[in-house]
Coordinates of N, CA and C in Angstrom, one line a residue:
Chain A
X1 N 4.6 270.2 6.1 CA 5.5 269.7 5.1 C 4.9 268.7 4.1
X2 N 3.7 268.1 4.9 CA 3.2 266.7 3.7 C 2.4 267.8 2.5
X3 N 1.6 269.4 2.9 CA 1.0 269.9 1.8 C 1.5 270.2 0.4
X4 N 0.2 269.9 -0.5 CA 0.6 270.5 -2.0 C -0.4 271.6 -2.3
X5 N 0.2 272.6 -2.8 CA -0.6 273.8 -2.8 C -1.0 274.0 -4.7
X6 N -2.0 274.4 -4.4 CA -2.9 274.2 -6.4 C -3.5 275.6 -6.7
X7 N -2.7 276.3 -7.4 CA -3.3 277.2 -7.8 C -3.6 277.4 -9.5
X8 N -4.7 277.9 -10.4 CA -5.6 278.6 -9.6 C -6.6 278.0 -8.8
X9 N -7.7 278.3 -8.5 CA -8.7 277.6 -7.9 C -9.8 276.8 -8.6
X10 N -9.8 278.1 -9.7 CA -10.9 278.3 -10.8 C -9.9 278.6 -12.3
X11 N -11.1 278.2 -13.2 CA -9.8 278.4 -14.5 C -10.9 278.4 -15.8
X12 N -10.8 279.7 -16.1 CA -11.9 279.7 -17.4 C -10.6 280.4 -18.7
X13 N -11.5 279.2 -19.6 CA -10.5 278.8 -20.8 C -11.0 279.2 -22.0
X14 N -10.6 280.0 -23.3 CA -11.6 280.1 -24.4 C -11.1 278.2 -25.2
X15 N -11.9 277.5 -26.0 CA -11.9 276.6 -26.0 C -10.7 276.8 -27.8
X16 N -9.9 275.7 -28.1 CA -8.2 276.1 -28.5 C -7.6 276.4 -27.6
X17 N -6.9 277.1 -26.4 CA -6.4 277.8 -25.9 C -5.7 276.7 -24.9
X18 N -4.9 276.9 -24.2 CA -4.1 276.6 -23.1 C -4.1 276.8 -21.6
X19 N -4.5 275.6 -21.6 CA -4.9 275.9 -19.5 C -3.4 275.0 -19.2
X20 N -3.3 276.3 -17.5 CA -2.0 275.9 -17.2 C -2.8 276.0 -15.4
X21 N -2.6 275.0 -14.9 CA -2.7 274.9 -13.5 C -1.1 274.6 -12.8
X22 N -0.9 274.9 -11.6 CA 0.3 274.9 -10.8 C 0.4 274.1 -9.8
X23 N 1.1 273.8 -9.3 CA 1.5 272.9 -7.7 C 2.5 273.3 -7.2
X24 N 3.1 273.3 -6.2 CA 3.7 273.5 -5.5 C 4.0 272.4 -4.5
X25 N 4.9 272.1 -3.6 CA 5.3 271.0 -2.6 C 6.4 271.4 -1.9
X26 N 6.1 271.2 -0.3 CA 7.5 271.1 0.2 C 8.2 269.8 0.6
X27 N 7.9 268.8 0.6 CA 8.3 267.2 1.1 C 9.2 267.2 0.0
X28 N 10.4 267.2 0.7 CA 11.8 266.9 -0.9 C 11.7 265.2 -0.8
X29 N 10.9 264.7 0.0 CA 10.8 262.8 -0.1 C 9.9 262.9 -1.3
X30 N 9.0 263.9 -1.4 CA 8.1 263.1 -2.6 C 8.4 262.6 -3.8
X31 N 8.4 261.7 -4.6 CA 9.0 261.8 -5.7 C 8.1 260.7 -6.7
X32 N 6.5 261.1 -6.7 CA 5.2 260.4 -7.6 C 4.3 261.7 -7.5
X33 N 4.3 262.5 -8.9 CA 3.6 263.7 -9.3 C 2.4 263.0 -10.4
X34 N 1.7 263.0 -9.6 CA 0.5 262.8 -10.8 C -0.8 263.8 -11.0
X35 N -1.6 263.8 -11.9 CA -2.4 264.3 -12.2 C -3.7 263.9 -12.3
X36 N -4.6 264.0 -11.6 CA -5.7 263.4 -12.1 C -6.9 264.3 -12.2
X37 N -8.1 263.9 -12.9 CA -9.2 264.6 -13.5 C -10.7 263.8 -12.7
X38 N -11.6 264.9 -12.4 CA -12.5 264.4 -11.4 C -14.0 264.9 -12.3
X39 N -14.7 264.2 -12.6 CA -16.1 264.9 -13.2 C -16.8 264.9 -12.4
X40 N -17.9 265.7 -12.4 CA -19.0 265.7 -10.7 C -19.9 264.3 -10.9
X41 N -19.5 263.5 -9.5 CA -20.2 262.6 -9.1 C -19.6 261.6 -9.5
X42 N -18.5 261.1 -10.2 CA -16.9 260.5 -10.7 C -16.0 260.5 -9.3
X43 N -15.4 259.1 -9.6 CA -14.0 259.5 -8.8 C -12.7 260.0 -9.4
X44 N -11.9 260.4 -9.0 CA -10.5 260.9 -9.5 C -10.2 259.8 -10.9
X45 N -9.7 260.1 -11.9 CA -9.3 259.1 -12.7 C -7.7 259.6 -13.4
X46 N -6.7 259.1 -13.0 CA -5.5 259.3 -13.2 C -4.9 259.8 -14.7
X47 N -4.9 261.0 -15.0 CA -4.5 262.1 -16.4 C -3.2 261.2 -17.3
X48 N -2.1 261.7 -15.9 CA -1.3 261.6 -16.5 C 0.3 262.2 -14.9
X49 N 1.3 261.2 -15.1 CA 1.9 261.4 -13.8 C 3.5 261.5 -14.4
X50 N 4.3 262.0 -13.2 CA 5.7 262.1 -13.5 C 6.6 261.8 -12.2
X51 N 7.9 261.6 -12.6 CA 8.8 261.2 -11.5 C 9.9 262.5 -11.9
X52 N 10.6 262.7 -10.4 CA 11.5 263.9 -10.4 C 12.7 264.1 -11.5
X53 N 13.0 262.2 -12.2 CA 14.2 262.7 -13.1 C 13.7 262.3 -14.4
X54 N 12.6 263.2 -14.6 CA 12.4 264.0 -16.0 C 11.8 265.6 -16.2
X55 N 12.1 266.2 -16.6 CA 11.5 267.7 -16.6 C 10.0 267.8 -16.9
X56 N 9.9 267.1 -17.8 CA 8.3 267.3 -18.9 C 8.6 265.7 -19.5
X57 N 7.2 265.6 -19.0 CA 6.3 264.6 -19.9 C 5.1 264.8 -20.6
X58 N 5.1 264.2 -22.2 CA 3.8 264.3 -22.6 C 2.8 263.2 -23.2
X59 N 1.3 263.2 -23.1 CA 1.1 262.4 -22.9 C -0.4 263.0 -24.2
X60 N -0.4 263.1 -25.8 CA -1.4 264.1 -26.1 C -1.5 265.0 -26.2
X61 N -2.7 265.6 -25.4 CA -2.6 267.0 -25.6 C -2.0 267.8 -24.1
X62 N -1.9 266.8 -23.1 CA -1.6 266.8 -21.7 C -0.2 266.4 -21.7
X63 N 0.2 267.6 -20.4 CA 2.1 267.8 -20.4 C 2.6 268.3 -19.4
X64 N 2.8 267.3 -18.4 CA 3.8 268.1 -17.2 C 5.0 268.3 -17.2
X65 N 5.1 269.8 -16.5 CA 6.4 269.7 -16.4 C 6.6 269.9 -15.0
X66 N 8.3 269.5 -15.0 CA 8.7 269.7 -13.5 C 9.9 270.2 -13.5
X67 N 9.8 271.2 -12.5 CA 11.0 271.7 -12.0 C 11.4 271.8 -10.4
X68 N 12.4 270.7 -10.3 CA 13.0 269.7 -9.0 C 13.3 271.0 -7.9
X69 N 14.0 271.8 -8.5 CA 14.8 272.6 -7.7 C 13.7 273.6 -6.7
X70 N 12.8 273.9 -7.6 CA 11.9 275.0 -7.1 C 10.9 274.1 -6.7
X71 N 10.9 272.4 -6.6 CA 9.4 272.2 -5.9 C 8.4 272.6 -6.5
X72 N 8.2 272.5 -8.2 CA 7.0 272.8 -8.3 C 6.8 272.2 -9.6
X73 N 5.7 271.4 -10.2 CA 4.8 271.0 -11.3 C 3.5 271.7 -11.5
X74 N 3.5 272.0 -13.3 CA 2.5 272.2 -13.8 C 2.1 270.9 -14.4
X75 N 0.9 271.4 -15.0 CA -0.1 270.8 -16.2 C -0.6 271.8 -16.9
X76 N -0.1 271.2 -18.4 CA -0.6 272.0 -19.5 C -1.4 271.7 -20.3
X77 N -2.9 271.9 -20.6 CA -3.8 271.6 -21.7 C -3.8 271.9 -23.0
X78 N -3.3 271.3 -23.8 CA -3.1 272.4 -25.3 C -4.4 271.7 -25.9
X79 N -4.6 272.9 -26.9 CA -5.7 272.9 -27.6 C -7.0 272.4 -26.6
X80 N -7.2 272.9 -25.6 CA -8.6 272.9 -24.7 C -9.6 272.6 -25.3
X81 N -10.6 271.8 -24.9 CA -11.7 271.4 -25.3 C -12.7 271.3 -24.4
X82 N -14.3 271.8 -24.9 CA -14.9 271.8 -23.7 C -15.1 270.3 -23.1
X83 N -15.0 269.4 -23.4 CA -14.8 267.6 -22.9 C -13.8 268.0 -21.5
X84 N -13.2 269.0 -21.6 CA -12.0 268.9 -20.7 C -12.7 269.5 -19.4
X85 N -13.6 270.2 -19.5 CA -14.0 270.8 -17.9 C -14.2 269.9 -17.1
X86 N -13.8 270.1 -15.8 CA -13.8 269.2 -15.1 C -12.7 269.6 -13.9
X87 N -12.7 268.9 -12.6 CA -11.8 269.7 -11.4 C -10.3 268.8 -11.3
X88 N -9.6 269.2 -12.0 CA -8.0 269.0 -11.8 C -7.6 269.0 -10.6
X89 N -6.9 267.8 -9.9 CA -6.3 268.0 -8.9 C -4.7 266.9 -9.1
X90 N -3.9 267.7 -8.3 CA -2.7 267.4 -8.3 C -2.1 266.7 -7.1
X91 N -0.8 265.8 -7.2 CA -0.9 265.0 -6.4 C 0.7 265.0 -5.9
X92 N 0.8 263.9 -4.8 CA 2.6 263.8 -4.6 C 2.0 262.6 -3.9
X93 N 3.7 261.7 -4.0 CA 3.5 261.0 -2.8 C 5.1 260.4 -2.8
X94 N 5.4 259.7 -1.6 CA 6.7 259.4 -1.5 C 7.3 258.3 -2.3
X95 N 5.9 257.1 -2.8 CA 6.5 256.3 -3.6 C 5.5 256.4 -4.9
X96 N 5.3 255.6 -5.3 CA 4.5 255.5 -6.4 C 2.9 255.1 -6.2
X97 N 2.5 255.9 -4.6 CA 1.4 255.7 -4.2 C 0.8 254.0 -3.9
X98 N 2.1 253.3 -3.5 CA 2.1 251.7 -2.8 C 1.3 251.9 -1.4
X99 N 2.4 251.9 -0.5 CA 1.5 251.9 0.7 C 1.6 253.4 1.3
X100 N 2.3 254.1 0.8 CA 2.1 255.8 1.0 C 0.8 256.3 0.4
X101 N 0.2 257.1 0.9 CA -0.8 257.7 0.4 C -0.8 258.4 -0.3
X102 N -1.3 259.3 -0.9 CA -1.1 260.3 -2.3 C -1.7 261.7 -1.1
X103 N -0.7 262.5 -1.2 CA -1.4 263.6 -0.7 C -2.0 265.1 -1.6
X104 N -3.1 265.1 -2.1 CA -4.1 266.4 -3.2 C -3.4 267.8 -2.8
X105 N -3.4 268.1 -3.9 CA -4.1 269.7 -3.7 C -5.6 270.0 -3.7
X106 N -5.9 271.1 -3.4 CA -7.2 271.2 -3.3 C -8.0 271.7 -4.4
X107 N -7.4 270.8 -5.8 CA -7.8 271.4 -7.0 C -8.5 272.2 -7.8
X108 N -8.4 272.6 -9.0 CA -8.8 273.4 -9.9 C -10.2 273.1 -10.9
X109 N -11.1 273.8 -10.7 CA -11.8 273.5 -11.2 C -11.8 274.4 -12.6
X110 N -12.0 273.7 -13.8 CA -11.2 274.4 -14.9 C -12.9 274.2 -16.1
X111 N -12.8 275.6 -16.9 CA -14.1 275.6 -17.6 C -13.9 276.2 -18.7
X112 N -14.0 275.5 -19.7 CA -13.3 275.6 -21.4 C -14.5 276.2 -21.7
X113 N -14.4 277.2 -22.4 CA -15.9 277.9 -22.9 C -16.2 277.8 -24.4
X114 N -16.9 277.4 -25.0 CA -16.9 276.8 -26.7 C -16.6 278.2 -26.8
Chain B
X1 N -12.8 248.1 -20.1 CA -11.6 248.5 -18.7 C -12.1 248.2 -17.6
X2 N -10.9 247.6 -16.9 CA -11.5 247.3 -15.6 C -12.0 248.1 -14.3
X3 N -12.8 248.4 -13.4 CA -13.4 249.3 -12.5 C -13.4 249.1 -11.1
X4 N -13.3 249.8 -10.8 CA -13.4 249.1 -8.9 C -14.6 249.7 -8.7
X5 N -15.5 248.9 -8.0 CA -16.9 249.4 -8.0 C -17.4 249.6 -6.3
X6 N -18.1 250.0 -5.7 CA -18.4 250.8 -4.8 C -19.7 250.6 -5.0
X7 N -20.3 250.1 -3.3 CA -21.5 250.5 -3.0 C -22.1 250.4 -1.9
X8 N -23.1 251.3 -1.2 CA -23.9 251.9 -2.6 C -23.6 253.4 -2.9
X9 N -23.9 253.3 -3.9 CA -23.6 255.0 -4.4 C -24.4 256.3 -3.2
X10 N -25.1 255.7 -2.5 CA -25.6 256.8 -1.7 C -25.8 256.1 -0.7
X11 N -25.0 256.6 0.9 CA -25.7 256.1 2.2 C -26.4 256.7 3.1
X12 N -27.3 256.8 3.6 CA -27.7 257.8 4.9 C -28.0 257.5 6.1
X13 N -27.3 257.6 7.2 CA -27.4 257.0 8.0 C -27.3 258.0 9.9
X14 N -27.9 257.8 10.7 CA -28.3 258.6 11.5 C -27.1 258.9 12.6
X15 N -27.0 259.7 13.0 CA -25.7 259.9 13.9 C -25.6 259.0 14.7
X16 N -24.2 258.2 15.0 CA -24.0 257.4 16.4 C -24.2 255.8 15.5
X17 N -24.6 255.9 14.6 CA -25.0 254.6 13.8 C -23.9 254.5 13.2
X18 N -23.6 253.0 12.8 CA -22.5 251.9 12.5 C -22.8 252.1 10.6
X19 N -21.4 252.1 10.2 CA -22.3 251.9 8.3 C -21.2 251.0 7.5
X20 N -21.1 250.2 6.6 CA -20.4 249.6 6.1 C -20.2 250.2 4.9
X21 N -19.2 250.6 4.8 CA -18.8 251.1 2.7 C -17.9 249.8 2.0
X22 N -18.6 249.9 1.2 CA -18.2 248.6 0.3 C -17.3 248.6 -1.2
X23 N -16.5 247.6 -1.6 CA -15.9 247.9 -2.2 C -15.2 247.2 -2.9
X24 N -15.4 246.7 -4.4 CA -14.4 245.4 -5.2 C -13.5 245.8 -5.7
X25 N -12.3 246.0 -5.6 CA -11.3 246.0 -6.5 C -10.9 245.8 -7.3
X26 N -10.1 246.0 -8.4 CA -9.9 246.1 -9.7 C -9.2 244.4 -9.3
X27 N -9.3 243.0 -9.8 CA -9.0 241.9 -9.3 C -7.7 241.4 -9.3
X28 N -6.7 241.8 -10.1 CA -5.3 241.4 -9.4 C -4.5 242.5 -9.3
X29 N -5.2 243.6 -8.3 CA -4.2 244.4 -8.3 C -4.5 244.3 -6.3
X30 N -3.3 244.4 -5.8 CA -2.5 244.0 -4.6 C -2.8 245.2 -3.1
X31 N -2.6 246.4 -4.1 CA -2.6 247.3 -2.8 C -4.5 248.0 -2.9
X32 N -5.0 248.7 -2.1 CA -6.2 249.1 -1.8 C -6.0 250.4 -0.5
X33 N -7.1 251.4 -0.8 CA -7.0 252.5 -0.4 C -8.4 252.6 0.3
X34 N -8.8 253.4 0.6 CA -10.0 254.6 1.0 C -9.4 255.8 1.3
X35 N -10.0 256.9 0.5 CA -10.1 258.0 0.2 C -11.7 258.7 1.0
X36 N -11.7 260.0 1.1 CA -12.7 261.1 1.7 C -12.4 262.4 0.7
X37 N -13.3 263.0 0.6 CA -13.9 263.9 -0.1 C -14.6 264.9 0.5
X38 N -14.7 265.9 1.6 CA -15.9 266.6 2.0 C -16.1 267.7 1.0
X39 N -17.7 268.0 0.8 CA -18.4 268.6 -0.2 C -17.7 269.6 -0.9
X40 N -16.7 269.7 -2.0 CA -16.2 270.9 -2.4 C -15.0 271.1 -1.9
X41 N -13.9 269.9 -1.1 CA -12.8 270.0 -0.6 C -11.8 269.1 -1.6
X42 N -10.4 268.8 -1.0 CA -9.8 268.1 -1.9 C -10.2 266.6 -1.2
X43 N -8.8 265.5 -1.8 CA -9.7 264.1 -1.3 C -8.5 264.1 -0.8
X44 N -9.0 263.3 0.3 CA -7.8 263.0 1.6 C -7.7 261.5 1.9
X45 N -6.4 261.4 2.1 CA -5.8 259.9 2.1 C -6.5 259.3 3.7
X46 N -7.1 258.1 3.4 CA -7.4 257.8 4.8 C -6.7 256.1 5.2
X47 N -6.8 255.7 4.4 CA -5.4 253.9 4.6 C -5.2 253.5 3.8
X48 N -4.4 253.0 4.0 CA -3.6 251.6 2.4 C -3.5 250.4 3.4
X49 N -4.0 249.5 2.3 CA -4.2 248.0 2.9 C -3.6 247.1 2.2
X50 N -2.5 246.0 2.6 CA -1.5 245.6 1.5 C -1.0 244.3 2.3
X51 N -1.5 243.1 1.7 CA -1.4 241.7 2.1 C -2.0 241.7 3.8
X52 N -3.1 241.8 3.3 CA -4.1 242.2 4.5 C -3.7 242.5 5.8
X53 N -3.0 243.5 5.9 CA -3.1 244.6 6.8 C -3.1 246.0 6.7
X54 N -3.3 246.9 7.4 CA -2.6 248.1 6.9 C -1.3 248.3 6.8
X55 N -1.4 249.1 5.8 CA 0.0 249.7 5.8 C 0.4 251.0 5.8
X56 N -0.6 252.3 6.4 CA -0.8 253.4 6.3 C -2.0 253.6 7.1
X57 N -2.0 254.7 7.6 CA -3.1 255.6 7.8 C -3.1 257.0 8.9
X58 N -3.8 257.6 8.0 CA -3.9 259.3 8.3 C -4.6 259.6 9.9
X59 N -3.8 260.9 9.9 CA -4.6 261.4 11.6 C -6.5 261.0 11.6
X60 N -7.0 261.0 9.9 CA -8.3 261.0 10.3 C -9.1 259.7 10.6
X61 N -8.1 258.6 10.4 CA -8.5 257.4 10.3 C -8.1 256.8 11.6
X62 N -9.3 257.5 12.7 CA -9.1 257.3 14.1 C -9.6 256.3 14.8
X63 N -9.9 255.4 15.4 CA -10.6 254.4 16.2 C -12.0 254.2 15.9
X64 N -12.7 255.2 15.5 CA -13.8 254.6 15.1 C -14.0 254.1 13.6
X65 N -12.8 254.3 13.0 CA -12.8 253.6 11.1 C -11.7 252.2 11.6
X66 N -12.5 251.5 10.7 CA -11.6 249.6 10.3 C -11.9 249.6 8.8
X67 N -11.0 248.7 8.5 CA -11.0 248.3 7.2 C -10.9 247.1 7.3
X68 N -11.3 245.8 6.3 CA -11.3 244.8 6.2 C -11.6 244.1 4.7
X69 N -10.6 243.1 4.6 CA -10.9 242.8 3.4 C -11.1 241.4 3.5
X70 N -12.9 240.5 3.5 CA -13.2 239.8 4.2 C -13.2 238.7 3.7
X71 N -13.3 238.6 2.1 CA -13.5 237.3 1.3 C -12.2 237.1 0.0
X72 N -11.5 238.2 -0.1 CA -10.4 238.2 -0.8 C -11.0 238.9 -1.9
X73 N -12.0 239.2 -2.1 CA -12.9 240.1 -3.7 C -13.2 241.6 -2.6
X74 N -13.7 241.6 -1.7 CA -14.1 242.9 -0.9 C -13.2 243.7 0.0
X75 N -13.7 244.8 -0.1 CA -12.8 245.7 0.5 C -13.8 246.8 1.5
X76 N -13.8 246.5 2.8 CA -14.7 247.5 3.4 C -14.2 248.6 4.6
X77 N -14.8 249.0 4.5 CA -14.5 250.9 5.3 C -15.5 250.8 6.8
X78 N -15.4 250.5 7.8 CA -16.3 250.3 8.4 C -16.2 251.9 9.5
X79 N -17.5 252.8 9.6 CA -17.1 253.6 10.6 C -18.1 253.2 11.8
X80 N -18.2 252.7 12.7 CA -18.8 252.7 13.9 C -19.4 254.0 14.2
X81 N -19.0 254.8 15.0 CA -20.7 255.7 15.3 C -19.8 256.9 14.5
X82 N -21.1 256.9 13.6 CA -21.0 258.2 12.8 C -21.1 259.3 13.5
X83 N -20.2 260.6 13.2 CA -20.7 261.8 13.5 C -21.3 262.9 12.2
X84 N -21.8 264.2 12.4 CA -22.0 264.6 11.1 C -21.1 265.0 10.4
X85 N -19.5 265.3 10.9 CA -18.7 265.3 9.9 C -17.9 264.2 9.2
X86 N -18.7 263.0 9.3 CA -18.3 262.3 8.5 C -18.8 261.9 7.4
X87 N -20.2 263.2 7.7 CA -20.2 263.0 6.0 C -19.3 263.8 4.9
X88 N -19.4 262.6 4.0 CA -18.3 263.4 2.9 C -18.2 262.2 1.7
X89 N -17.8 262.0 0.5 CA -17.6 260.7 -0.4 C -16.7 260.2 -0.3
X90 N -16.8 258.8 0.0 CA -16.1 258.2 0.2 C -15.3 256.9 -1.2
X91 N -13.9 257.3 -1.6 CA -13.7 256.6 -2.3 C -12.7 255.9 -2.4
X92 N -12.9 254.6 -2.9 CA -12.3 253.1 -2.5 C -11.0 253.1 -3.8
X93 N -9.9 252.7 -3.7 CA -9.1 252.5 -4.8 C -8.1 251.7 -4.8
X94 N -7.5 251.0 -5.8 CA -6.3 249.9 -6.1 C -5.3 250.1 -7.0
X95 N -4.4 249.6 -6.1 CA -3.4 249.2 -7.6 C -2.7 248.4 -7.8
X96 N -1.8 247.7 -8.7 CA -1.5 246.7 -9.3 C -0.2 246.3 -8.4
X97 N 0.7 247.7 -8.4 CA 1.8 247.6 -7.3 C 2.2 248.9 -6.6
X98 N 3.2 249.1 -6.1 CA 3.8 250.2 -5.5 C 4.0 251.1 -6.0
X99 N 4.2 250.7 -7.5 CA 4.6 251.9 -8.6 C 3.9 252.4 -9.2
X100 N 2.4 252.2 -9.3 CA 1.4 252.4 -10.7 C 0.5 253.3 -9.7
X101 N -0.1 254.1 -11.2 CA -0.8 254.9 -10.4 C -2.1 254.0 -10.1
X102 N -3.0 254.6 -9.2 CA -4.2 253.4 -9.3 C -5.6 254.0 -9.4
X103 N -6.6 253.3 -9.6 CA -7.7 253.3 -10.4 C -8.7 253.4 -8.8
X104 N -9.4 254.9 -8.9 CA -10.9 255.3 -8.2 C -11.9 254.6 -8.4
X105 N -12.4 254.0 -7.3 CA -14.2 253.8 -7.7 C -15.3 255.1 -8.0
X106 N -16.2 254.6 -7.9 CA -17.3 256.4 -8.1 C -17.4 256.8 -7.0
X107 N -17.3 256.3 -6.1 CA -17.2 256.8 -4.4 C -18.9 256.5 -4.3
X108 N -18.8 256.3 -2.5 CA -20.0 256.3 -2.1 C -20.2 257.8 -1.4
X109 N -21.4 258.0 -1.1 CA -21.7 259.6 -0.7 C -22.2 259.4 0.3
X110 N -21.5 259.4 1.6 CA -22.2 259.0 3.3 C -22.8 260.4 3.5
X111 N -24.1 260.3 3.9 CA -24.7 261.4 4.4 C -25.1 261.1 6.1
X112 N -25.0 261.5 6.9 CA -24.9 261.7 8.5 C -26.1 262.4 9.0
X113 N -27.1 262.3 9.7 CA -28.0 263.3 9.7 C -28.2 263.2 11.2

């Protein structure tokens, strides 16, 4: 019940175009969806995050949305850039990641192609 | 921008051996983490430390991991005898409060041999 499941694995993009990665969750406690971006040899650095009473948030060119009922958030890249490659992983946690932990998916590694 | 910094960026250290991971925090932010990484995996919660004690920790964060935060600036991960699966990157993080999201160091890279 604590897993978040991240599909796709892998994610090749023409560079303009739109990457859409997924999550999924079963813990109906969770209620801290964040997003963060990892470059190799970097730690996680936080994108962009949501709480269950908003649908979509946008933040640029970066935009989650969420849908409460079905347990599941995306992330939307509009107008992709190759700056953007790099391994997307998705997040939950029961509070706003205080003394709860954040629990990953096992992210997307995503590759904008000029 | 402020950083939480980590070191050292690379450890290696021999099976059954004691290793310290080190770690400053972004300076008035309250809560503190450690995180794991095995090579090509996702990163897994390992404790939250919050007016110096814990306040969390995962099935993996078993008797042979401590944490301590010793001078009020440091933040350390201590694993007593290493096995080889513990190597993996290890990374340190904070945040301001319960609500905010919080800020990664670069992680250290424990190698186990």
């Amino acid at each position: 019940q604590q897993q978040v499941k991240q599909s796709p694995q892998s994610l090749i993009v023409q560079k303009g175009g739109i990457s859409i990665i997924n999550c999924a969750y079963e813990n109906t406690a969770f209620d801290y969806f964040p997003w963060y971006q990892q470059f190799p040899g970097k730690g996680p650095a936080l994108l962009i995050a949501i709480r269950p009473d908003v649908s979509e948030k946008k933040e640029g060119r970066f935009t989650i949305s969420f849908n409460k009922s079905a347990k599941q958030f995306s992330l939307h890249i509009m107008d992709s850039q190759p700056g953007d490659s790099a391994t997307y992983f998705c997040a939950a946690s029961k509070t706003g990641g205080g003394a709860d932990g954040l629990t990953f998916g096992k992210g997307t590694h995503l590759i904008i192609q000029p | 921008e402020p950083e939480v910094t980590q070191t050292p960026s690379h450890q290696v250290t021999q099976m059954g051996q004691e290793v310290i991971l080190h770690c400053v925090p972004i300076s008035n932010h309250l809560y503190f983490y450690w995180y794991r990484q095995i090579l090509g995996q996702k990163v897994e919660f390992l404790v939250s430390f919050y007016n110096n004690e814990i306040s969390e920790k995962s099935e993996i964060f078993d008797d042979q991991f401590s944490v301590e935060r010793p001078d009020g600036s440091n933040f350390t991960l201590k694993i007593r005898s290493t096995k080889l699966e513990d190597s993996a990157m290890y990374f340190c993080a904070s945040s301001e409060s319960a609500f905010n999201g919080y800020t990664f160091g670069s992680g250290t890279r424990l190698t186990v041999v």
